[in-house]
Coordinates of C-alpha atoms in Angstrom, one line a residue:
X16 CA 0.0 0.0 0.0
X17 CA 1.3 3.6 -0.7
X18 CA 2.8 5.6 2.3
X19 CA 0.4 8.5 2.3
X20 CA 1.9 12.0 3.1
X21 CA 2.1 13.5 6.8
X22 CA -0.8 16.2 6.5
X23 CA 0.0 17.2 9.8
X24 CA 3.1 18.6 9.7
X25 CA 3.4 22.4 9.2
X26 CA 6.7 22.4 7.2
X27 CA 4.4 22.8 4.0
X28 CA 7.2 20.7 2.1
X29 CA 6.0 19.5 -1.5
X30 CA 4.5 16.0 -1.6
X31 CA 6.7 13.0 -2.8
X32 CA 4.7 12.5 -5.9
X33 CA 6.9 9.6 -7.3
X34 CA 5.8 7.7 -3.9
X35 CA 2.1 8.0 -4.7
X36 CA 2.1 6.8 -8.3
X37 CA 3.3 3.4 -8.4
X38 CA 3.6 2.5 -12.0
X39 CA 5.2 -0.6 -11.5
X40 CA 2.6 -2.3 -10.3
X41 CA -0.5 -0.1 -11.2
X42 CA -1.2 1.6 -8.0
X43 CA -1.6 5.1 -7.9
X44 CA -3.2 7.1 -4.6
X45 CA -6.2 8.7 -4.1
X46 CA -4.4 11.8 -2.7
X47 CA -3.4 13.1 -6.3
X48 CA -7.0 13.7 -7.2
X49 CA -8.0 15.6 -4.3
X50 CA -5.0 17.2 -2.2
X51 CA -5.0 20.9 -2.2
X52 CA -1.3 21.1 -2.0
X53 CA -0.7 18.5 -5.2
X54 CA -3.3 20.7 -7.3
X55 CA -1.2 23.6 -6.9
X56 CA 2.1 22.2 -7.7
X57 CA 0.0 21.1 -10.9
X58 CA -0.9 24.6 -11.8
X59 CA 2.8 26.0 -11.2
X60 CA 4.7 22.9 -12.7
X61 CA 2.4 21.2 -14.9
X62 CA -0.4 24.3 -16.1
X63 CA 2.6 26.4 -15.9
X64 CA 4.6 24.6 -18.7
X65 CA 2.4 22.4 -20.7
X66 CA 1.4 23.5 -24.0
X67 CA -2.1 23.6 -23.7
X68 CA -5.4 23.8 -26.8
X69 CA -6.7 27.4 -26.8
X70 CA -9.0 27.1 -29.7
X71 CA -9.4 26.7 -33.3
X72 CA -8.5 30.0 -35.7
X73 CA -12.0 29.4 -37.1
X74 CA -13.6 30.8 -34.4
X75 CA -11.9 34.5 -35.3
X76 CA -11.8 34.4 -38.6
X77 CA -11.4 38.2 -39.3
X78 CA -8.9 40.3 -38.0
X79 CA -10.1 42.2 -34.8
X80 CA -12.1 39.0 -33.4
X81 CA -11.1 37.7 -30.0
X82 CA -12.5 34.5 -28.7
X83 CA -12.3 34.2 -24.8
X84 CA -10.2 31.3 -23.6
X85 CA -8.4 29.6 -21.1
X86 CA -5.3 28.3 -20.0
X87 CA -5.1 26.3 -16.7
X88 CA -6.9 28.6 -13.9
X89 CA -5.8 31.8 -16.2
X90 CA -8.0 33.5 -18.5
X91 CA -6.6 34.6 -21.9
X92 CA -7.5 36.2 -25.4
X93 CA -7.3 34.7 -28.6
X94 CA -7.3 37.1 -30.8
X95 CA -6.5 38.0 -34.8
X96 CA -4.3 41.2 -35.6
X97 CA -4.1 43.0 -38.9
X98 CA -1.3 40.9 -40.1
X99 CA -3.8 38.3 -40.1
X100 CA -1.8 36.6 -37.3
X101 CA -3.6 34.7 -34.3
X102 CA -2.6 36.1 -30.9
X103 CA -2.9 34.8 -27.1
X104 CA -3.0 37.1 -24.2
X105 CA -3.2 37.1 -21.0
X106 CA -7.3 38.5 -20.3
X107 CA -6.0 40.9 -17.0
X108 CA -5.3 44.3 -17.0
X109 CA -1.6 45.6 -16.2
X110 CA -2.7 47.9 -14.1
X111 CA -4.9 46.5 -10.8
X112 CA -5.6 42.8 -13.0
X113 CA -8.9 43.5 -13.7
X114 CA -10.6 41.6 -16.7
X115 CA -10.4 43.4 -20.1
X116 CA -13.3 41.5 -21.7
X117 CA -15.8 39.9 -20.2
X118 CA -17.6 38.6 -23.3
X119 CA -16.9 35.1 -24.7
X120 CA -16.3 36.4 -28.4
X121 CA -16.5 39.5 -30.6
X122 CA -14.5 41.9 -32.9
X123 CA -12.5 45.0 -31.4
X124 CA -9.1 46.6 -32.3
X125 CA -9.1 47.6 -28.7
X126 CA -9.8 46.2 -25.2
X127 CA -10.5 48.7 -22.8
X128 CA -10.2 48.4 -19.0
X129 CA -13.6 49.1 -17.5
X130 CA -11.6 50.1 -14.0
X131 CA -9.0 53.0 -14.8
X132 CA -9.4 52.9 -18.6
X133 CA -6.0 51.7 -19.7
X134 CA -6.9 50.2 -23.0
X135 CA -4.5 47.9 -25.3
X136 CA -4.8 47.8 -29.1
X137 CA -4.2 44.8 -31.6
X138 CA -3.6 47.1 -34.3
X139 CA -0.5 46.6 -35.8
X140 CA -0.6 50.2 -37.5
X141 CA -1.0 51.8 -33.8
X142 CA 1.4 49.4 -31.9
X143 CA 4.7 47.3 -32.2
X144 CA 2.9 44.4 -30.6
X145 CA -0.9 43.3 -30.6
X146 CA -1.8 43.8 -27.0
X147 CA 0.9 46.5 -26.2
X148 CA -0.8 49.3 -23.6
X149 CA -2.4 52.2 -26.2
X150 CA -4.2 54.6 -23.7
X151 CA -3.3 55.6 -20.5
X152 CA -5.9 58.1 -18.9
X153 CA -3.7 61.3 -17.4
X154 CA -0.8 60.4 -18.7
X155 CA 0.7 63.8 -19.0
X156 CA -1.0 65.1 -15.7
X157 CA -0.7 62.1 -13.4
X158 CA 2.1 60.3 -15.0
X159 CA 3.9 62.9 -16.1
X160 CA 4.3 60.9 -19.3
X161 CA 6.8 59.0 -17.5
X162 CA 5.3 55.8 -17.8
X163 CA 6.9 53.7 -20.7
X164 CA 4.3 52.1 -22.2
X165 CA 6.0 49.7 -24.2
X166 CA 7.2 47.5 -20.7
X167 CA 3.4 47.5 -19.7
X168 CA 1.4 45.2 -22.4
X169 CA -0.7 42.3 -21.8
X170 CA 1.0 39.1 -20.3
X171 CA 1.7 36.9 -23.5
X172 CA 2.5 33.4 -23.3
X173 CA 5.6 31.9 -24.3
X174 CA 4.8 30.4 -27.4
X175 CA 2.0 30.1 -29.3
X176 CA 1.4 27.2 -32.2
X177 CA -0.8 27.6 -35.1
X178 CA -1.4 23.4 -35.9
X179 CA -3.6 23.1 -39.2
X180 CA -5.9 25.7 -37.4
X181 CA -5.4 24.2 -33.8
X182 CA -4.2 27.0 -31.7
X183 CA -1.6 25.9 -28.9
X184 CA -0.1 27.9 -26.0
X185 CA 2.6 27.3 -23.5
X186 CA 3.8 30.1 -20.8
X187 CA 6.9 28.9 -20.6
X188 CA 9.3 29.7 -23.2
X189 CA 11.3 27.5 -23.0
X190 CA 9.7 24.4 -23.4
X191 CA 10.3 22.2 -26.4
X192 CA 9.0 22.4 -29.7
X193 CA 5.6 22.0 -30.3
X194 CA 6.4 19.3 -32.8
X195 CA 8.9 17.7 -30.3
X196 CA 6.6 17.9 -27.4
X197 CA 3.7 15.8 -29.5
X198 CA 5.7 13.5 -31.1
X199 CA 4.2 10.8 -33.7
X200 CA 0.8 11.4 -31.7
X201 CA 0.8 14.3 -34.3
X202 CA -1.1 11.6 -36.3
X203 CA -4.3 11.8 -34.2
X204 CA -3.6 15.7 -34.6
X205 CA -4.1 15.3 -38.2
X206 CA -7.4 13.4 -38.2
X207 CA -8.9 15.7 -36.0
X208 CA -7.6 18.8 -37.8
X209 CA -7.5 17.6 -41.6
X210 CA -11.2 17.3 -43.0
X211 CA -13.1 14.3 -43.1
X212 CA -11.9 13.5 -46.8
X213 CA -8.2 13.9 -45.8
X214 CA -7.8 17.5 -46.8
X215 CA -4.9 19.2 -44.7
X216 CA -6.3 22.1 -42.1
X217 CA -9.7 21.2 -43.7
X218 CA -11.9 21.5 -40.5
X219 CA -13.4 24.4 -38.5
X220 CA -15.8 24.5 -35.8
X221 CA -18.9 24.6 -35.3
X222 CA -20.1 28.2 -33.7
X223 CA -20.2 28.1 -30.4
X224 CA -18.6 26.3 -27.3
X225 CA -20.5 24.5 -24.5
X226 CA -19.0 25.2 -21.3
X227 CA -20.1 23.6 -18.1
X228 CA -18.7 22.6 -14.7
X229 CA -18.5 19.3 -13.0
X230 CA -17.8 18.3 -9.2
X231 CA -15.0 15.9 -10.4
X232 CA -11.1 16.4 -10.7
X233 CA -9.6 17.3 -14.0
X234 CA -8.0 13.8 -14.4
X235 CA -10.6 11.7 -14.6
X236 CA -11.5 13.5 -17.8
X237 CA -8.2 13.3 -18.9
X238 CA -7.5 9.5 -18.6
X239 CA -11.5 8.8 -20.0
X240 CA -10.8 9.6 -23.3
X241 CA -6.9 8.6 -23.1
X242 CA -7.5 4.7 -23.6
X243 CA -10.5 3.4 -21.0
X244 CA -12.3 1.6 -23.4
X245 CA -13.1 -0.5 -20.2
X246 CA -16.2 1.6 -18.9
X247 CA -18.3 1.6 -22.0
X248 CA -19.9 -1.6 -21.5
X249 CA -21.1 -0.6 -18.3
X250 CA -21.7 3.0 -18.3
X251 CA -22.7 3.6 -22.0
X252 CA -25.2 0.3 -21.9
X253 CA -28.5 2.6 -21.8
X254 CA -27.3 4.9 -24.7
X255 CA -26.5 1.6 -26.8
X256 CA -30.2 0.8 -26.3
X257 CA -31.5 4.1 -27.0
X258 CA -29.7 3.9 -30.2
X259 CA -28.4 7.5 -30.8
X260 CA -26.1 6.7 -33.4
X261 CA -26.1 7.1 -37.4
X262 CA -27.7 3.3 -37.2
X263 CA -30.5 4.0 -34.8
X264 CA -31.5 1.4 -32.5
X265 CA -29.6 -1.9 -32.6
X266 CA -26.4 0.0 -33.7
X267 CA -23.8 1.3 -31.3
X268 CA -23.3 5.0 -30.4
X269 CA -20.3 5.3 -33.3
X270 CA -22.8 3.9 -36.2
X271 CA -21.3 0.6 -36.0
X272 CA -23.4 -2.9 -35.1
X273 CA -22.8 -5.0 -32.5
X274 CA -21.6 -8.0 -34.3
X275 CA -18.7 -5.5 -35.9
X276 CA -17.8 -4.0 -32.7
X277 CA -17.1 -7.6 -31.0
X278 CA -15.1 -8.1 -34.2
X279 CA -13.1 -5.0 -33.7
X280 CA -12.4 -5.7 -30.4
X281 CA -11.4 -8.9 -31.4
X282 CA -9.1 -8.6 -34.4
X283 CA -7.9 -4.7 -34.6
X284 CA -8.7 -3.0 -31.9
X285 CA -6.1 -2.1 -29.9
X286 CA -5.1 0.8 -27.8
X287 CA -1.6 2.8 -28.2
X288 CA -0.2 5.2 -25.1
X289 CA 3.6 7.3 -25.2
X290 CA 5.5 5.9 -22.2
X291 CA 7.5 9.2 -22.2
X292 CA 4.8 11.9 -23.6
X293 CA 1.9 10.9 -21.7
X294 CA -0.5 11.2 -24.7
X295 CA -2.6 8.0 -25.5
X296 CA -5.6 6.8 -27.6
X297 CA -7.9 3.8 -27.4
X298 CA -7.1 2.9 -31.3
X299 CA -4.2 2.1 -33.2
X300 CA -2.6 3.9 -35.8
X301 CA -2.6 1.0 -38.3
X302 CA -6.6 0.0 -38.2
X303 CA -9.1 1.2 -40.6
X304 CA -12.5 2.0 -39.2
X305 CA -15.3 2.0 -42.1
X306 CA -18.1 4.8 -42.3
X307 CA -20.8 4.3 -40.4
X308 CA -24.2 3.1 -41.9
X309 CA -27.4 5.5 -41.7
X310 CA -30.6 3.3 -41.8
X311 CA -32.6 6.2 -42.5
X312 CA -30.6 8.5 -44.4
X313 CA -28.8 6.3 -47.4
X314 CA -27.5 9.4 -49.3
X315 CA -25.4 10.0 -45.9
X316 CA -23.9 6.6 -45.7
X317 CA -23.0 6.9 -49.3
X318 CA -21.6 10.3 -49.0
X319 CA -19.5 9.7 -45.8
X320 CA -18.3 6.2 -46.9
X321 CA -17.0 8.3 -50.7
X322 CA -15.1 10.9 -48.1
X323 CA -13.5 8.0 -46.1
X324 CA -12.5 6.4 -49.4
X325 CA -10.5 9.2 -50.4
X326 CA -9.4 10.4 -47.4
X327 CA -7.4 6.4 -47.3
X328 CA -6.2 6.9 -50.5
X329 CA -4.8 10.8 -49.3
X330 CA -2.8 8.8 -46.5
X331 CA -1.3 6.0 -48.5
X332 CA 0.2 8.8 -50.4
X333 CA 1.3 10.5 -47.5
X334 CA 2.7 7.4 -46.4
X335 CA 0.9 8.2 -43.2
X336 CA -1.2 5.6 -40.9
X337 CA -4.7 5.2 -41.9
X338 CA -5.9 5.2 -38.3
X339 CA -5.2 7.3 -35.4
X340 CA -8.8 8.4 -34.8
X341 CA -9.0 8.3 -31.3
X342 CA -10.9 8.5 -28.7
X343 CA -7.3 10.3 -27.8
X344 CA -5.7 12.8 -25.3
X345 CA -2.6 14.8 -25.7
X346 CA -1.4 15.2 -22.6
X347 CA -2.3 16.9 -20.4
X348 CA -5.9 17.6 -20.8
X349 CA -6.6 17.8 -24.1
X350 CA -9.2 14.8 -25.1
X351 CA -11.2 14.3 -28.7
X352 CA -12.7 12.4 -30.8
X353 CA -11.0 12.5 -34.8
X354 CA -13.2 9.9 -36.8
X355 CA -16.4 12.3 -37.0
X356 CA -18.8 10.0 -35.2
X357 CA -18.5 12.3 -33.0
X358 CA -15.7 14.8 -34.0
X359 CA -14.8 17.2 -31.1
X360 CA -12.6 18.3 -28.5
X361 CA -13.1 18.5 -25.0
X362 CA -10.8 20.2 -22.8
X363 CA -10.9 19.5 -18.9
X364 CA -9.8 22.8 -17.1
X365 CA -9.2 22.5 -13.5
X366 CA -11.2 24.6 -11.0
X367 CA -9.7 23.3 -7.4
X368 CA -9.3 19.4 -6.7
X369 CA -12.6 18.9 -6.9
X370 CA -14.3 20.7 -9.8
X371 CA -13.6 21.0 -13.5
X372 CA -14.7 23.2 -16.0
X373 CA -15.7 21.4 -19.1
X374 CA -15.2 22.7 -23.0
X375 CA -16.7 21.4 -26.0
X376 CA -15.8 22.3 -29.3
X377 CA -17.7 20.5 -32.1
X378 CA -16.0 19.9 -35.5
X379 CA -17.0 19.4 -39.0
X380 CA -15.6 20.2 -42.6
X381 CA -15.3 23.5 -44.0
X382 CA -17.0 22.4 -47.3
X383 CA -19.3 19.9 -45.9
X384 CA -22.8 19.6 -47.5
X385 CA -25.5 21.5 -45.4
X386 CA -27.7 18.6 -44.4
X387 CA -24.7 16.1 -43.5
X388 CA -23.4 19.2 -41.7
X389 CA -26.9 19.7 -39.9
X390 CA -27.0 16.1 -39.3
X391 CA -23.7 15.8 -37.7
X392 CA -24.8 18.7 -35.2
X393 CA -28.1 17.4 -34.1
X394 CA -26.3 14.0 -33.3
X395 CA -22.8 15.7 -31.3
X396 CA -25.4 17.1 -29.1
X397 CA -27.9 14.1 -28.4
X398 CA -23.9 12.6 -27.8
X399 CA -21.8 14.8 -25.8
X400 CA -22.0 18.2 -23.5
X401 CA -24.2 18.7 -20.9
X402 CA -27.0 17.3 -22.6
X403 CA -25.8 14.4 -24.0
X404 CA -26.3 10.8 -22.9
X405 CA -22.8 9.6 -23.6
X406 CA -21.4 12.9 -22.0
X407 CA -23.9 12.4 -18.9
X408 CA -22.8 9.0 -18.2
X409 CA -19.4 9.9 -18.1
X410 CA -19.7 13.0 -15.7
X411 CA -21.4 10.7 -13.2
X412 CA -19.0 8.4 -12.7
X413 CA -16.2 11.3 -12.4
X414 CA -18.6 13.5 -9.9
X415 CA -19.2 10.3 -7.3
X416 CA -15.7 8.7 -7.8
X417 CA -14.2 12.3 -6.9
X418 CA -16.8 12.7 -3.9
X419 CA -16.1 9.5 -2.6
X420 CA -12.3 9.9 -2.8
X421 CA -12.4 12.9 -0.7
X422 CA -13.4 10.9 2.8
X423 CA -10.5 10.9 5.5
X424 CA -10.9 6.7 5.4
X425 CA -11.3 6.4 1.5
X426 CA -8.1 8.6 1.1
X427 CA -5.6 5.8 2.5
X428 CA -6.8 3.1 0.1
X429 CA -5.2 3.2 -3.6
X430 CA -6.5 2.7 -6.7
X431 CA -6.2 0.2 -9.0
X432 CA -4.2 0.5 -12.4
X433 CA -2.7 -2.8 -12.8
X434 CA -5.0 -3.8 -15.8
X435 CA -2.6 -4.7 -19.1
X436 CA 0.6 -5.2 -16.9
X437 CA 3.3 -6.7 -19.4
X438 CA 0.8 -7.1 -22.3
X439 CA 2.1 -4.5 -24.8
X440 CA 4.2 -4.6 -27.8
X441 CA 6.5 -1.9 -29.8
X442 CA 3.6 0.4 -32.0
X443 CA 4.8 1.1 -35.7
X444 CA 5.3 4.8 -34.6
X445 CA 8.1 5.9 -32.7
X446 CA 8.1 6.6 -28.8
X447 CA 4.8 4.8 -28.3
X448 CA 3.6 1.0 -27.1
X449 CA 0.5 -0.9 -28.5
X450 CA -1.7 -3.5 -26.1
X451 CA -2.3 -6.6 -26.7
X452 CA -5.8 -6.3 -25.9
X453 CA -8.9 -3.7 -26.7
X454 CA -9.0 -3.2 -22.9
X455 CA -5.6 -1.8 -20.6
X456 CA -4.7 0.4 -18.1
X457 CA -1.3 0.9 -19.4
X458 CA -2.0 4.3 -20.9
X459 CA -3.2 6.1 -17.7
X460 CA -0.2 4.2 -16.2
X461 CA 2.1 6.0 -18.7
X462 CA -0.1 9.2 -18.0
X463 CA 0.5 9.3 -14.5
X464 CA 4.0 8.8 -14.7
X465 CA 4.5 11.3 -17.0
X466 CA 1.7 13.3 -15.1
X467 CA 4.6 13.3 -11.8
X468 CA 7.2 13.9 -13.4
X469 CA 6.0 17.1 -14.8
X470 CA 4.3 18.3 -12.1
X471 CA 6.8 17.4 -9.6
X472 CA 9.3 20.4 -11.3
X473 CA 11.8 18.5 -13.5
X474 CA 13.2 20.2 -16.2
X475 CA 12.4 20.0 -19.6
X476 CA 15.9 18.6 -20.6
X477 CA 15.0 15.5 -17.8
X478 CA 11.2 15.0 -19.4
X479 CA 12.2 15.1 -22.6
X480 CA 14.6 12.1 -21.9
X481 CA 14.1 8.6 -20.1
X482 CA 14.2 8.7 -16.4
X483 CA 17.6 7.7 -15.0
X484 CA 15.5 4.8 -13.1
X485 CA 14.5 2.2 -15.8
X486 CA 11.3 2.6 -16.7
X487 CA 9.8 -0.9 -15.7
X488 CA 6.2 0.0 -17.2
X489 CA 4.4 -3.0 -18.8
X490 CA 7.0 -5.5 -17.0
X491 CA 5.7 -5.4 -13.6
X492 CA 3.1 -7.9 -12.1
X493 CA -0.1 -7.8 -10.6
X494 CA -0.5 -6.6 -7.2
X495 CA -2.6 -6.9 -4.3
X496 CA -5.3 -5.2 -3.4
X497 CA -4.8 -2.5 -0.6
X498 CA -7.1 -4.1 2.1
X499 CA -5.3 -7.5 0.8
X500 CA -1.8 -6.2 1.6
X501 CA -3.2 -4.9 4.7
X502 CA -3.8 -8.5 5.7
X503 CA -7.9 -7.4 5.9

């Protein structure tokens, strides 16, 4: 069983996280996904440095629109200037940190501070910089026009990455590449941002983002989507019966039967995690998944099945995978879905330990026909967000397993993470491992590890490298139950 932490002692010295997640042997303790003191050294270390999705440059398409956004617990501005460039900044004021914009989306060359007025421009004929301070009330009088300007700007991030329309954001500068930091999981990247038919950066969102909150910690969401394929048997049984996919009832939520989803699971699907990255995905890069079958609509099925077609033939140009569709997460907390039953992104934003802010983007192709297009958005919403069955399975689980964690007894027994010990074999991309079976635990394993490292402070020229300790992941055995080891 794992050692919890003295919480009595007033030294305030940072947890051990390496002695709480025990990847070895699959156990990992409850304290990570509700200790106070472990969600702020994930904020500093892990929020603080991660690159992290802000949105997708089809949500400002023109230059002066902004799109509100965030970044960890931090609120920031994505925004277009005049040189048709895309923009993140930090949404605070210089001045006393007030919020400069309080709407979620809009079109301005300026933000103004409703407080004391300073104002910032984007305008790239007015400033050096988009988001450099512009108007300073009384600055001859009060200031004395003393005050230089230029050193008082919005807060930008490090660096900022335009992916095939993805924006990505990091406030540290000197973290890797964006390409570095991603690795080959850039081929689920690709799916989700490359249309439906295979055509690079050919996807845009759908106006609009769902945003909700959930009583649950940010993780849970996280390692969901990363590679549990385990819970949808149990959890998603009702929305199986209710038939919501492209199939109706008798088909599964994706628009495949049954009898083809126990072949999947049988034959090809497998699920693929980064030992050193974190990322993961509940498919493999090398399985084809065919278009779904509408029972009702057959001018759909043939129209999606002609845009998977092509979109196969586009890859075995590329030389590229022809999977890599996901359910996926890029690590940390960036989760979608790439095949486009559903296609969307959902990014978990922590709150405290125990709450998480939930955003949904929905995706579809730029020149999709308008009634596939309607289609697609009547059935992401009868799937996922607040009001979607899959969606509203999912959040229940998350809510009562957080809840329940939080109890001073239910805090010194572990979970388990030992499914998929030493069943996984080299993936045909680079840096990442492939089960041997549709279900394993080995990519929140991989997670987690990651997930410590990070957030315990190492450097980016340690986490970008092996750990000097062998990394024993996938070669460890079984272990017992807590209240076994405790001889209960």
């Amino acid at each position: 069983m794992i050692t919890q932490p003295d919480r009595t002692q007033a030294d305030h010295t940072p947890p051990d996280l390496s002695a709480l997640v025990d990847v070895e042997n699959g156990i990992i303790s409850r304290q990570i996904f509700v200790d106070e003191s472990i969600f702020a050294m994930e904020m500093k270390n892990l929020f603080g440095r991660a690159w992290l999705f802000v949105g997708h440059e089809s949500q400002i398409p023109h230059p002066g629109d902004y799109f509100t956004s965030r970044m960890g617990t931090d609120a920031v501005l994505m925004t277009r200037g005049t040189d048709d460039q895309v923009y993140v900044l930090l949404n605070s004021c210089r001045h006393r940190g007030m919020k400069i914009c309080r709407y979620d989306e809009g079109n301005t060359m300026t933000f103004t501070c409703p407080y004391h007025g300073w104002s910032y421009s984007i305008d790239g004929e007015i400033v050096d910089t988009p988001g450099d301070l512009f108007g300073v009330p009384q600055f001859g009088g009060a200031y004395g026009r003393k005050l230089r300007r230029e050193d008082w700007g919005l807060v930008r991030p490090g660096r900022v990455e335009n992916y095939r329309g993805l924006i990505f954001a990091t406030w540290d500068a000197g973290a890797p590449d964006f390409a570095d930091y991603v690795g080959t999981f850039v081929h689920w990247l690709n799916n989700l941002a490359d249309s439906m038919a295979g055509v690079r950066a050919g996807a845009e969102t759908i106006a609009g983002v769902q945003r909700w909150r959930v009583p649950a910690n940010w993780k849970f969401v996280a390692e969901n989507f990363l590679g549990d394929s385990y819970h949808a048997d149990t959890t998603h049984s009702s929305v199986e019966t209710v038939g919501i996919g492209p199939a109706g009832p008798g088909g599964t939520r994706h628009g495949t039967g049954p009898d083809a989803l126990a072949a999947r699971r049988a034959k090809f699907q497998r699920s693929v995690s980064y030992p050193l990255l974190g990322h993961g995905a509940c498919d493999s890069p090398d399985e084809v998944r065919p278009s779904p079958t509408f029972t009702d609509r057959p001018e759909l099925t043939e129209y999606f099945a002609e845009m998977n077609a092509r979109k196969q033939e586009i890859r075995r140009e590329q030389g590229a995978p022809p999977g890599a569709n996901g359910p996926a997460t890029l690590f940390p907390s960036m989760s979608f879905h790439a095949l486009g039953f559903p296609k969307s992104i959902l990014v978990a934003h922590p709150v405290s330990p125990w709450e998480t802010e939930m955003w949904r983007w929905y995706v579809v192709d730029k020149d999709m026909r308008a009634d596939a297009r309607e289609w697609l958005r009547h059935y992401y919403l009868r799937y996922s967000g607040p009001g979607g069955m899959t969606e509203q399975d999912d959040m229940e689980n998350w809510d009562y397993a957080t809840n329940a964690s939080r109890g001073t007894q239910a805090q010194t027994f572990d979970y388990n993470y030992a499914q998929g010990i030493g069943m996984t074999t080299p993936c045909s991309l680079d840096g990442a491992v492939e089960s041997t079976h549709w279900s394993t635990e080995e990519n929140a394993r991989n997670f987690y590890a990651r997930w410590a490292r990070i957030t315990s402070g190492e450097s980016w020229a340690d986490l970008m490298t092996e750990p000097t300790t062998p990394n024993t992941i996938g070669n460890g055995t079984i272990a017992q139950s807590p209240s076994a080891r405790a001889g209960v």
